[in-house]
mmCIF file of N, CA and C and ligand atoms in Angstrom:
data_model
loop_
_atom_site.group_PDB
_atom_site.id
_atom_site.type_symbol
_atom_site.label_atom_id
_atom_site.label_comp_id
_atom_site.label_asym_id
_atom_site.label_seq_id
_atom_site.Cartn_x
_atom_site.Cartn_y
_atom_site.Cartn_z
ATOM 1 N N MET G 30 -87.528 177.457 281.844
ATOM 2 C CA MET G 30 -87.243 176.544 280.713
ATOM 3 C C MET G 30 -85.776 176.647 280.324
ATOM 4 N N GLU G 31 -85.061 175.541 280.462
ATOM 5 C CA GLU G 31 -83.656 175.510 280.044
ATOM 6 C C GLU G 31 -83.598 175.638 278.525
ATOM 7 N N ASN G 32 -82.574 176.312 278.054
ATOM 8 C CA ASN G 32 -82.380 176.424 276.603
ATOM 9 C C ASN G 32 -83.454 177.183 275.846
ATOM 10 N N CYS G 33 -84.270 177.972 276.544
ATOM 11 C CA CYS G 33 -85.233 178.816 275.835
ATOM 12 C C CYS G 33 -84.631 180.216 275.782
ATOM 13 N N ILE G 34 -84.326 180.679 274.596
ATOM 14 C CA ILE G 34 -83.633 181.974 274.443
ATOM 15 C C ILE G 34 -84.459 183.126 275.012
ATOM 16 N N PHE G 35 -85.784 183.088 274.835
ATOM 17 C CA PHE G 35 -86.606 184.189 275.330
ATOM 18 C C PHE G 35 -86.740 184.139 276.859
ATOM 19 N N CYS G 36 -86.665 182.959 277.466
ATOM 20 C CA CYS G 36 -86.602 182.893 278.941
ATOM 21 C C CYS G 36 -85.335 183.607 279.414
ATOM 22 N N LYS G 37 -84.241 183.348 278.725
ATOM 23 C CA LYS G 37 -82.950 183.942 279.132
ATOM 24 C C LYS G 37 -82.941 185.454 278.916
ATOM 25 N N ILE G 38 -83.564 185.895 277.831
ATOM 26 C CA ILE G 38 -83.630 187.340 277.570
ATOM 27 C C ILE G 38 -84.577 187.994 278.578
ATOM 28 N N ALA G 39 -85.736 187.368 278.788
ATOM 29 C CA ALA G 39 -86.742 187.958 279.692
ATOM 30 C C ALA G 39 -86.192 188.083 281.111
ATOM 31 N N SER G 40 -85.391 187.104 281.546
ATOM 32 C CA SER G 40 -84.850 187.137 282.918
ATOM 33 C C SER G 40 -83.671 188.091 283.041
ATOM 34 N N GLY G 41 -83.090 188.497 281.914
ATOM 35 C CA GLY G 41 -81.921 189.382 281.956
ATOM 36 C C GLY G 41 -80.612 188.625 281.870
ATOM 37 N N GLU G 42 -80.683 187.281 281.848
ATOM 38 C CA GLU G 42 -79.456 186.472 281.751
ATOM 39 C C GLU G 42 -78.712 186.798 280.449
ATOM 40 N N ILE G 43 -79.471 186.981 279.370
ATOM 41 C CA ILE G 43 -78.881 187.456 278.106
ATOM 42 C C ILE G 43 -79.299 188.919 277.957
ATOM 43 N N PRO G 44 -78.320 189.823 277.768
ATOM 44 C CA PRO G 44 -78.668 191.243 277.641
ATOM 45 C C PRO G 44 -79.470 191.532 276.371
ATOM 46 N N SER G 45 -80.333 192.523 276.462
ATOM 47 C CA SER G 45 -81.155 192.882 275.302
ATOM 48 C C SER G 45 -81.407 194.381 275.320
ATOM 49 N N ALA G 46 -81.835 194.925 274.189
ATOM 50 C CA ALA G 46 -82.236 196.334 274.114
ATOM 51 C C ALA G 46 -83.649 196.396 274.683
ATOM 52 N N THR G 47 -83.737 196.798 275.968
ATOM 53 C CA THR G 47 -85.014 196.749 276.680
ATOM 54 C C THR G 47 -85.714 198.104 276.672
ATOM 55 N N LEU G 48 -86.939 198.101 276.132
ATOM 56 C CA LEU G 48 -87.748 199.330 276.088
ATOM 57 C C LEU G 48 -88.535 199.524 277.365
ATOM 58 N N TYR G 49 -88.885 198.401 278.002
ATOM 59 C CA TYR G 49 -89.776 198.446 279.173
ATOM 60 C C TYR G 49 -89.617 197.131 279.929
ATOM 61 N N GLU G 50 -89.744 197.230 281.260
ATOM 62 C CA GLU G 50 -89.704 196.014 282.071
ATOM 63 C C GLU G 50 -90.587 196.195 283.285
ATOM 64 N N ASP G 51 -91.328 195.166 283.655
ATOM 65 C CA ASP G 51 -92.030 195.166 284.938
ATOM 66 C C ASP G 51 -91.907 193.762 285.540
ATOM 67 N N GLU G 52 -92.689 193.484 286.570
ATOM 68 C CA GLU G 52 -92.577 192.210 287.274
ATOM 69 C C GLU G 52 -92.823 191.014 286.335
ATOM 70 N N ASP G 53 -93.696 191.186 285.375
ATOM 71 C CA ASP G 53 -94.145 190.056 284.551
ATOM 72 C C ASP G 53 -93.572 190.022 283.139
ATOM 73 N N PHE G 54 -93.131 191.181 282.639
ATOM 74 C CA PHE G 54 -92.746 191.253 281.220
ATOM 75 C C PHE G 54 -91.454 192.027 281.003
ATOM 76 N N ARG G 55 -90.806 191.679 279.893
ATOM 77 C CA ARG G 55 -89.737 192.527 279.356
ATOM 78 C C ARG G 55 -90.103 192.793 277.891
ATOM 79 N N VAL G 56 -89.953 194.050 277.489
ATOM 80 C CA VAL G 56 -90.226 194.423 276.098
ATOM 81 C C VAL G 56 -88.901 194.781 275.454
ATOM 82 N N ILE G 57 -88.561 194.040 274.377
ATOM 83 C CA ILE G 57 -87.241 194.222 273.751
ATOM 84 C C ILE G 57 -87.390 194.612 272.279
ATOM 85 N N LEU G 58 -86.317 195.127 271.726
ATOM 86 C CA LEU G 58 -86.308 195.389 270.280
ATOM 87 C C LEU G 58 -86.001 194.090 269.545
ATOM 88 N N ASP G 59 -86.787 193.830 268.503
ATOM 89 C CA ASP G 59 -86.575 192.640 267.670
ATOM 90 C C ASP G 59 -85.262 192.798 266.901
ATOM 91 N N LEU G 60 -84.459 191.714 266.869
ATOM 92 C CA LEU G 60 -83.155 191.771 266.175
ATOM 93 C C LEU G 60 -83.315 191.756 264.656
ATOM 94 N N GLY G 61 -84.484 191.363 264.180
ATOM 95 C CA GLY G 61 -84.752 191.355 262.728
ATOM 96 C C GLY G 61 -86.003 192.170 262.450
ATOM 97 N N PRO G 62 -85.931 193.470 262.681
ATOM 98 C CA PRO G 62 -87.155 194.292 262.654
ATOM 99 C C PRO G 62 -87.837 194.385 261.292
ATOM 100 N N ALA G 63 -89.165 194.321 261.319
ATOM 101 C CA ALA G 63 -89.964 194.532 260.105
ATOM 102 C C ALA G 63 -89.942 196.016 259.745
ATOM 103 N N THR G 64 -89.918 196.858 260.751
ATOM 104 C CA THR G 64 -89.857 198.315 260.564
ATOM 105 C C THR G 64 -89.055 198.893 261.739
ATOM 106 N N LYS G 65 -88.745 200.178 261.668
ATOM 107 C CA LYS G 65 -87.992 200.840 262.737
ATOM 108 C C LYS G 65 -88.817 200.846 264.027
ATOM 109 N N GLY G 66 -88.303 200.177 265.069
ATOM 110 C CA GLY G 66 -88.971 200.177 266.364
ATOM 111 C C GLY G 66 -89.682 198.877 266.692
ATOM 112 N N HIS G 67 -89.695 197.921 265.773
ATOM 113 C CA HIS G 67 -90.346 196.616 265.988
ATOM 114 C C HIS G 67 -89.900 196.029 267.338
ATOM 115 N N ALA G 68 -90.870 195.776 268.195
ATOM 116 C CA ALA G 68 -90.567 195.304 269.552
ATOM 117 C C ALA G 68 -91.308 194.000 269.844
ATOM 118 N N LEU G 69 -90.813 193.299 270.864
ATOM 119 C CA LEU G 69 -91.425 192.034 271.290
ATOM 120 C C LEU G 69 -91.740 192.111 272.774
ATOM 121 N N ILE G 70 -92.944 191.718 273.139
ATOM 122 C CA ILE G 70 -93.322 191.627 274.558
ATOM 123 C C ILE G 70 -93.110 190.179 274.989
ATOM 124 N N LEU G 71 -92.237 189.994 275.967
ATOM 125 C CA LEU G 71 -91.931 188.641 276.449
ATOM 126 C C LEU G 71 -92.397 188.477 277.886
ATOM 127 N N PRO G 72 -93.246 187.497 278.190
ATOM 128 C CA PRO G 72 -93.542 187.220 279.589
ATOM 129 C C PRO G 72 -92.308 186.596 280.258
ATOM 130 N N LYS G 73 -92.095 186.900 281.531
ATOM 131 C CA LYS G 73 -90.937 186.340 282.231
ATOM 132 C C LYS G 73 -91.132 184.859 282.563
ATOM 133 N N LYS G 74 -92.396 184.443 282.667
ATOM 134 C CA LYS G 74 -92.677 183.006 282.901
ATOM 135 C C LYS G 74 -92.877 182.336 281.547
ATOM 136 N N HIS G 75 -92.285 181.177 281.374
ATOM 137 C CA HIS G 75 -92.379 180.503 280.080
ATOM 138 C C HIS G 75 -93.781 179.993 279.785
ATOM 139 N N ALA G 76 -94.267 180.305 278.587
ATOM 140 C CA ALA G 76 -95.460 179.678 278.016
ATOM 141 C C ALA G 76 -95.134 179.544 276.538
ATOM 142 N N ALA G 77 -95.391 178.399 275.944
ATOM 143 C CA ALA G 77 -94.972 178.178 274.555
ATOM 144 C C ALA G 77 -95.799 179.009 273.587
ATOM 145 N N ASN G 78 -97.061 179.211 273.939
ATOM 146 C CA ASN G 78 -97.987 179.869 272.996
ATOM 147 C C ASN G 78 -99.182 180.423 273.764
ATOM 148 N N ILE G 79 -100.144 180.990 273.028
ATOM 149 C CA ILE G 79 -101.277 181.656 273.694
ATOM 150 C C ILE G 79 -102.100 180.678 274.542
ATOM 151 N N ALA G 80 -102.206 179.432 274.097
ATOM 152 C CA ALA G 80 -103.014 178.444 274.828
ATOM 153 C C ALA G 80 -102.416 178.160 276.211
ATOM 154 N N GLU G 81 -101.109 178.334 276.326
ATOM 155 C CA GLU G 81 -100.441 178.059 277.615
ATOM 156 C C GLU G 81 -100.361 179.297 278.507
ATOM 157 N N MET G 82 -100.824 180.427 278.024
ATOM 158 C CA MET G 82 -100.737 181.661 278.828
ATOM 159 C C MET G 82 -101.893 181.716 279.830
ATOM 160 N N PRO G 83 -101.613 181.916 281.129
ATOM 161 C CA PRO G 83 -102.705 182.126 282.077
ATOM 162 C C PRO G 83 -103.502 183.376 281.668
ATOM 163 N N ASP G 84 -104.827 183.336 281.852
ATOM 164 C CA ASP G 84 -105.691 184.434 281.389
ATOM 165 C C ASP G 84 -105.282 185.797 281.955
ATOM 166 N N ASP G 85 -104.942 185.828 283.252
ATOM 167 C CA ASP G 85 -104.628 187.126 283.860
ATOM 168 C C ASP G 85 -103.345 187.713 283.255
ATOM 169 N N LEU G 86 -102.382 186.848 283.005
ATOM 170 C CA LEU G 86 -101.117 187.301 282.410
ATOM 171 C C LEU G 86 -101.342 187.785 280.975
ATOM 172 N N LEU G 87 -102.197 187.086 280.266
ATOM 173 C CA LEU G 87 -102.523 187.467 278.886
ATOM 174 C C LEU G 87 -103.191 188.843 278.853
ATOM 175 N N GLY G 88 -104.066 189.078 279.819
ATOM 176 C CA GLY G 88 -104.716 190.382 279.925
ATOM 177 C C GLY G 88 -103.698 191.471 280.187
ATOM 178 N N ARG G 89 -102.728 191.164 281.067
ATOM 179 C CA ARG G 89 -101.696 192.172 281.354
ATOM 180 C C ARG G 89 -100.807 192.399 280.126
ATOM 181 N N ALA G 90 -100.610 191.361 279.328
ATOM 182 C CA ALA G 90 -99.812 191.525 278.089
ATOM 183 C C ALA G 90 -100.508 192.516 277.154
ATOM 184 N N ALA G 91 -101.839 192.456 277.104
ATOM 185 C CA ALA G 91 -102.588 193.391 276.252
ATOM 186 C C ALA G 91 -102.420 194.820 276.753
ATOM 187 N N SER G 92 -102.397 194.998 278.075
ATOM 188 C CA SER G 92 -102.183 196.343 278.637
ATOM 189 C C SER G 92 -100.797 196.866 278.283
ATOM 190 N N VAL G 93 -99.801 195.980 278.364
ATOM 191 C CA VAL G 93 -98.439 196.392 278.013
ATOM 192 C C VAL G 93 -98.386 196.749 276.528
ATOM 193 N N ALA G 94 -99.080 195.971 275.697
ATOM 194 C CA ALA G 94 -99.100 196.243 274.249
ATOM 195 C C ALA G 94 -99.648 197.645 273.993
ATOM 196 N N LYS G 95 -100.683 198.004 274.725
ATOM 197 C CA LYS G 95 -101.266 199.347 274.566
ATOM 198 C C LYS G 95 -100.251 200.430 274.944
ATOM 199 N N LYS G 96 -99.592 200.247 276.096
ATOM 200 C CA LYS G 96 -98.583 201.233 276.539
ATOM 201 C C LYS G 96 -97.491 201.394 275.489
ATOM 202 N N VAL G 97 -97.005 200.264 274.963
ATOM 203 C CA VAL G 97 -95.906 200.310 273.998
ATOM 204 C C VAL G 97 -96.369 200.994 272.714
ATOM 205 N N ALA G 98 -97.583 200.643 272.254
ATOM 206 C CA ALA G 98 -98.110 201.233 271.016
ATOM 207 C C ALA G 98 -98.238 202.755 271.162
ATOM 208 N N VAL G 99 -98.728 203.197 272.302
ATOM 209 C CA VAL G 99 -98.895 204.644 272.539
ATOM 210 C C VAL G 99 -97.521 205.325 272.569
ATOM 211 N N ALA G 100 -96.554 204.684 273.232
ATOM 212 C CA ALA G 100 -95.207 205.265 273.331
ATOM 213 C C ALA G 100 -94.544 205.324 271.957
ATOM 214 N N MET G 101 -94.812 204.333 271.115
ATOM 215 C CA MET G 101 -94.228 204.339 269.765
ATOM 216 C C MET G 101 -94.782 205.485 268.936
ATOM 217 N N LYS G 102 -96.090 205.664 269.071
ATOM 218 C CA LYS G 102 -96.733 206.746 268.321
ATOM 219 C C LYS G 102 -96.113 208.090 268.735
ATOM 220 N N GLU G 103 -95.911 208.246 270.047
ATOM 221 C CA GLU G 103 -95.342 209.498 270.556
ATOM 222 C C GLU G 103 -93.862 209.638 270.201
ATOM 223 N N GLY G 104 -93.102 208.542 270.412
ATOM 224 C CA GLY G 104 -91.643 208.632 270.297
ATOM 225 C C GLY G 104 -91.125 208.491 268.879
ATOM 226 N N LEU G 105 -91.835 207.734 268.059
ATOM 227 C CA LEU G 105 -91.331 207.469 266.700
ATOM 228 C C LEU G 105 -92.162 208.162 265.628
ATOM 229 N N SER G 106 -93.253 208.777 266.069
ATOM 230 C CA SER G 106 -94.182 209.422 265.125
ATOM 231 C C SER G 106 -94.616 208.462 264.014
ATOM 232 N N CYS G 107 -94.892 207.211 264.396
ATOM 233 C CA CYS G 107 -95.351 206.262 263.384
ATOM 234 C C CYS G 107 -96.804 206.590 263.018
ATOM 235 N N ASP G 108 -97.225 206.069 261.869
ATOM 236 C CA ASP G 108 -98.576 206.378 261.387
ATOM 237 C C ASP G 108 -99.594 205.336 261.833
ATOM 238 N N GLY G 109 -99.126 204.165 262.253
ATOM 239 C CA GLY G 109 -100.004 203.088 262.709
ATOM 240 C C GLY G 109 -99.182 202.051 263.452
ATOM 241 N N VAL G 110 -99.851 201.057 264.029
ATOM 242 C CA VAL G 110 -99.156 199.992 264.767
ATOM 243 C C VAL G 110 -99.875 198.673 264.501
ATOM 244 N N ASN G 111 -99.111 197.629 264.122
ATOM 245 C CA ASN G 111 -99.681 196.276 264.059
ATOM 246 C C ASN G 111 -99.275 195.515 265.306
ATOM 247 N N ILE G 112 -100.213 194.741 265.844
ATOM 248 C CA ILE G 112 -99.903 193.834 266.950
ATOM 249 C C ILE G 112 -100.126 192.423 266.410
ATOM 250 N N VAL G 113 -99.042 191.648 266.395
ATOM 251 C CA VAL G 113 -99.070 190.324 265.760
ATOM 252 C C VAL G 113 -98.602 189.303 266.785
ATOM 253 N N GLN G 114 -99.242 188.155 266.783
ATOM 254 C CA GLN G 114 -98.866 187.127 267.754
ATOM 255 C C GLN G 114 -99.032 185.767 267.075
ATOM 256 N N ASN G 115 -97.919 185.097 266.797
ATOM 257 C CA ASN G 115 -97.940 183.853 266.027
ATOM 258 C C ASN G 115 -97.960 182.640 266.945
ATOM 259 N N ASN G 116 -98.798 181.661 266.599
ATOM 260 C CA ASN G 116 -98.872 180.411 267.360
ATOM 261 C C ASN G 116 -98.713 179.232 266.420
ATOM 262 N N GLY G 117 -97.622 178.471 266.598
ATOM 263 C CA GLY G 117 -97.379 177.289 265.768
ATOM 264 C C GLY G 117 -96.596 177.636 264.516
ATOM 265 N N GLU G 118 -95.843 176.631 264.078
ATOM 266 C CA GLU G 118 -94.993 176.801 262.901
ATOM 267 C C GLU G 118 -95.789 177.259 261.685
ATOM 268 N N ALA G 119 -96.985 176.694 261.506
ATOM 269 C CA ALA G 119 -97.806 177.027 260.332
ATOM 270 C C ALA G 119 -98.170 178.504 260.323
ATOM 271 N N ALA G 120 -98.197 179.103 261.511
ATOM 272 C CA ALA G 120 -98.551 180.524 261.637
ATOM 273 C C ALA G 120 -97.315 181.414 261.620
ATOM 274 N N GLY G 121 -96.143 180.803 261.447
ATOM 275 C CA GLY G 121 -94.915 181.593 261.374
ATOM 276 C C GLY G 121 -94.168 181.713 262.687
ATOM 277 N N GLN G 122 -94.594 180.970 263.711
ATOM 278 C CA GLN G 122 -93.869 181.044 264.994
ATOM 279 C C GLN G 122 -92.527 180.332 264.850
ATOM 280 N N THR G 123 -91.468 181.026 265.231
ATOM 281 C CA THR G 123 -90.130 180.428 265.147
ATOM 282 C C THR G 123 -89.490 180.293 266.521
ATOM 283 N N VAL G 124 -89.962 181.079 267.486
ATOM 284 C CA VAL G 124 -89.447 180.963 268.863
ATOM 285 C C VAL G 124 -90.630 180.551 269.731
ATOM 286 N N PHE G 125 -90.493 179.404 270.388
ATOM 287 C CA PHE G 125 -91.653 178.811 271.053
ATOM 288 C C PHE G 125 -91.744 179.212 272.528
ATOM 289 N N HIS G 126 -91.681 180.504 272.717
ATOM 290 C CA HIS G 126 -91.938 181.175 273.998
ATOM 291 C C HIS G 126 -92.878 182.309 273.600
ATOM 292 N N PHE G 127 -94.081 182.335 274.160
ATOM 293 C CA PHE G 127 -95.090 183.327 273.780
ATOM 294 C C PHE G 127 -94.475 184.722 273.647
ATOM 295 N N HIS G 128 -94.866 185.418 272.601
ATOM 296 C CA HIS G 128 -94.457 186.819 272.453
ATOM 297 C C HIS G 128 -95.448 187.544 271.572
ATOM 298 N N MET G 129 -95.549 188.827 271.791
ATOM 299 C CA MET G 129 -96.369 189.680 270.942
ATOM 300 C C MET G 129 -95.442 190.620 270.191
ATOM 301 N N HIS G 130 -95.664 190.715 268.886
ATOM 302 C CA HIS G 130 -94.910 191.672 268.081
ATOM 303 C C HIS G 130 -95.668 192.995 268.097
ATOM 304 N N ILE G 131 -94.970 194.072 268.387
ATOM 305 C CA ILE G 131 -95.556 195.404 268.260
ATOM 306 C C ILE G 131 -94.760 196.078 267.139
ATOM 307 N N ILE G 132 -95.446 196.302 266.040
ATOM 308 C CA ILE G 132 -94.756 196.757 264.822
ATOM 309 C C ILE G 132 -95.261 198.143 264.416
ATOM 310 N N PRO G 133 -94.411 199.163 264.635
ATOM 311 C CA PRO G 133 -94.818 200.507 264.200
ATOM 312 C C PRO G 133 -94.912 200.518 262.682
ATOM 313 N N ARG G 134 -95.904 201.205 262.146
ATOM 314 C CA ARG G 134 -96.067 201.282 260.690
ATOM 315 C C ARG G 134 -95.960 202.721 260.225
ATOM 316 N N TYR G 135 -95.335 202.888 259.083
ATOM 317 C CA TYR G 135 -95.100 204.201 258.499
ATOM 318 C C TYR G 135 -95.736 204.200 257.111
ATOM 319 N N ASN G 136 -96.399 205.265 256.763
ATOM 320 C CA ASN G 136 -97.033 205.336 255.451
ATOM 321 C C ASN G 136 -96.052 204.892 254.371
ATOM 322 N N GLY G 137 -96.460 203.921 253.563
ATOM 323 C CA GLY G 137 -95.638 203.457 252.441
ATOM 324 C C GLY G 137 -94.466 202.577 252.824
ATOM 325 N N ASP G 138 -94.450 202.005 254.049
ATOM 326 C CA ASP G 138 -93.269 201.215 254.465
ATOM 327 C C ASP G 138 -93.192 199.832 253.805
ATOM 328 N N ASN G 139 -94.308 199.365 253.243
ATOM 329 C CA ASN G 139 -94.329 198.066 252.551
ATOM 330 C C ASN G 139 -93.964 196.870 253.432
ATOM 331 N N ALA G 140 -94.107 196.980 254.754
ATOM 332 C CA ALA G 140 -93.860 195.827 255.631
ATOM 333 C C ALA G 140 -94.962 194.803 255.337
ATOM 334 N N GLY G 141 -94.582 193.515 255.368
ATOM 335 C CA GLY G 141 -95.521 192.484 254.901
ATOM 336 C C GLY G 141 -96.426 191.899 255.968
ATOM 337 N N VAL G 142 -97.193 192.732 256.633
ATOM 338 C CA VAL G 142 -98.121 192.210 257.646
ATOM 339 C C VAL G 142 -99.528 192.219 257.030
ATOM 340 N N THR G 143 -99.699 191.444 255.963
ATOM 341 C CA THR G 143 -100.953 191.526 255.221
ATOM 342 C C THR G 143 -101.238 190.192 254.526
ATOM 343 N N TRP G 144 -102.406 190.050 253.919
ATOM 344 C CA TRP G 144 -102.743 188.829 253.175
ATOM 345 C C TRP G 144 -103.665 189.181 252.024
ATOM 346 N N THR G 145 -103.801 188.212 251.108
ATOM 347 C CA THR G 145 -104.719 188.396 249.991
ATOM 348 C C THR G 145 -106.090 187.889 250.433
ATOM 349 N N PRO G 146 -107.112 188.743 250.451
ATOM 350 C CA PRO G 146 -108.420 188.282 250.931
ATOM 351 C C PRO G 146 -109.001 187.189 250.041
ATOM 352 N N GLY G 147 -109.571 186.141 250.679
ATOM 353 C CA GLY G 147 -110.281 185.089 249.943
ATOM 354 C C GLY G 147 -111.761 185.434 249.909
ATOM 355 N N LYS G 148 -112.629 184.378 249.865
ATOM 356 C CA LYS G 148 -114.072 184.640 249.856
ATOM 357 C C LYS G 148 -114.728 183.688 250.839
ATOM 358 N N LEU G 149 -115.577 184.217 251.692
ATOM 359 C CA LEU G 149 -116.302 183.359 252.641
ATOM 360 C C LEU G 149 -117.571 182.862 251.954
ATOM 361 N N THR G 150 -117.570 181.567 251.577
ATOM 362 C CA THR G 150 -118.755 181.000 250.911
ATOM 363 C C THR G 150 -119.767 180.581 251.981
ATOM 364 N N ASP G 151 -121.030 180.391 251.569
ATOM 365 C CA ASP G 151 -122.069 179.939 252.511
ATOM 366 C C ASP G 151 -121.699 178.578 253.090
ATOM 367 N N GLU G 152 -121.168 177.707 252.235
ATOM 368 C CA GLU G 152 -120.787 176.353 252.662
ATOM 369 C C GLU G 152 -119.696 176.405 253.739
ATOM 370 N N MET G 153 -118.713 177.223 253.497
ATOM 371 C CA MET G 153 -117.599 177.386 254.430
ATOM 372 C C MET G 153 -118.094 177.985 255.750
ATOM 373 N N LYS G 154 -118.975 178.960 255.616
ATOM 374 C CA LYS G 154 -119.516 179.615 256.816
ATOM 375 C C LYS G 154 -120.211 178.594 257.715
ATOM 376 N N GLU G 155 -121.070 177.751 257.123
ATOM 377 C CA GLU G 155 -121.786 176.715 257.884
ATOM 378 C C GLU G 155 -120.805 175.765 258.557
ATOM 379 N N GLU G 156 -119.834 175.322 257.774
ATOM 380 C CA GLU G 156 -118.865 174.353 258.297
ATOM 381 C C GLU G 156 -118.128 174.926 259.504
ATOM 382 N N ILE G 157 -117.715 176.162 259.384
ATOM 383 C CA ILE G 157 -116.930 176.775 260.464
ATOM 384 C C ILE G 157 -117.800 177.017 261.694
ATOM 385 N N LEU G 158 -119.008 177.538 261.467
ATOM 386 C CA LEU G 158 -119.883 177.823 262.612
ATOM 387 C C LEU G 158 -120.237 176.541 263.368
ATOM 388 N N ASN G 159 -120.290 175.398 262.640
ATOM 389 C CA ASN G 159 -120.571 174.118 263.310
ATOM 390 C C ASN G 159 -119.345 173.538 263.995
ATOM 391 N N ALA G 160 -118.168 173.859 263.468
ATOM 392 C CA ALA G 160 -116.950 173.210 263.975
ATOM 393 C C ALA G 160 -116.303 173.941 265.146
ATOM 394 N N VAL G 161 -116.384 175.259 265.151
ATOM 395 C CA VAL G 161 -115.625 176.020 266.155
ATOM 396 C C VAL G 161 -116.527 176.353 267.331
ATOM 397 N N LYS G 162 -116.272 175.696 268.444
ATOM 398 C CA LYS G 162 -117.080 175.927 269.658
ATOM 399 C C LYS G 162 -116.224 176.679 270.670
ATOM 400 N N VAL G 163 -116.494 177.945 270.812
ATOM 401 C CA VAL G 163 -115.706 178.768 271.747
ATOM 402 C C VAL G 163 -116.324 178.635 273.135
ATOM 403 N N LYS G 164 -115.514 178.134 274.065
ATOM 404 C CA LYS G 164 -116.049 177.898 275.418
ATOM 405 C C LYS G 164 -115.579 178.998 276.374
HETATM 406 P P1 AMP E 11 -91.963 184.538 265.635
HETATM 407 O O1 AMP E 11 -91.598 184.229 264.199
HETATM 408 O O2 AMP E 11 -93.332 185.093 265.830
HETATM 409 O O3 AMP E 11 -91.689 183.349 266.536
HETATM 410 O O4 AMP E 11 -91.017 185.721 266.063
HETATM 411 C C1 AMP E 11 -89.733 185.545 266.536
HETATM 412 C C2 AMP E 11 -89.064 186.900 266.449
HETATM 413 O O5 AMP E 11 -87.991 186.918 267.347
HETATM 414 C C3 AMP E 11 -88.507 187.258 265.066
HETATM 415 O O6 AMP E 11 -89.061 188.496 264.643
HETATM 416 C C4 AMP E 11 -86.997 187.368 265.306
HETATM 417 O O7 AMP E 11 -86.406 188.403 264.554
HETATM 418 C C5 AMP E 11 -86.940 187.658 266.787
HETATM 419 N N1 AMP E 11 -85.749 187.200 267.494
HETATM 420 C C6 AMP E 11 -85.200 185.960 267.472
HETATM 421 N N2 AMP E 11 -84.155 185.900 268.319
HETATM 422 C C7 AMP E 11 -84.044 187.118 268.890
HETATM 423 C C8 AMP E 11 -83.162 187.690 269.841
HETATM 424 N N3 AMP E 11 -82.167 186.983 270.381
HETATM 425 N N4 AMP E 11 -83.349 188.971 270.204
HETATM 426 C C9 AMP E 11 -84.359 189.707 269.660
HETATM 427 N N5 AMP E 11 -85.231 189.219 268.769
HETATM 428 C C10 AMP E 11 -85.072 187.955 268.367
HETATM 429 ZN ZN1 ZN E 12 -89.123 180.434 277.490
#
């Protein structure tokens, strides 16, 4: 993809702080970290979002996420790890090349990876169960 910044970073055309690299992925440090060590897993092949990711590649991304999370726990002594993956502007996606955020968490860090819980009503439950058909 021409003009895709994450394609250029993933291929090495633009230098980055790389934590890990293999045939399919590059894992870099986020330039605007939520916490110390915030990293991004970038596939080397362009996909705009999760729907465009081939299943096998997506599975390998999950394996890389596990490796990175374990290494963060060991190397940074973090207390927890969030794995976040945004799809679409409404979900907060700002770079339209699939990526997974791996965010080390430290007790009391106040990073904003959270929401205010609502309430699942019976009406809402019925509507959703009828509308969402997972194939
Ligand atoms: P999202 O909002 O899920 O699309 O996440 C995009 C992330 O990419 C943000 O956390 C940015 O801080 C990060 N980001 C944008 N440009 C760069 C870059 N050139 N190098 C590293 N991280 C970047
Ligand atoms: Zn791209």
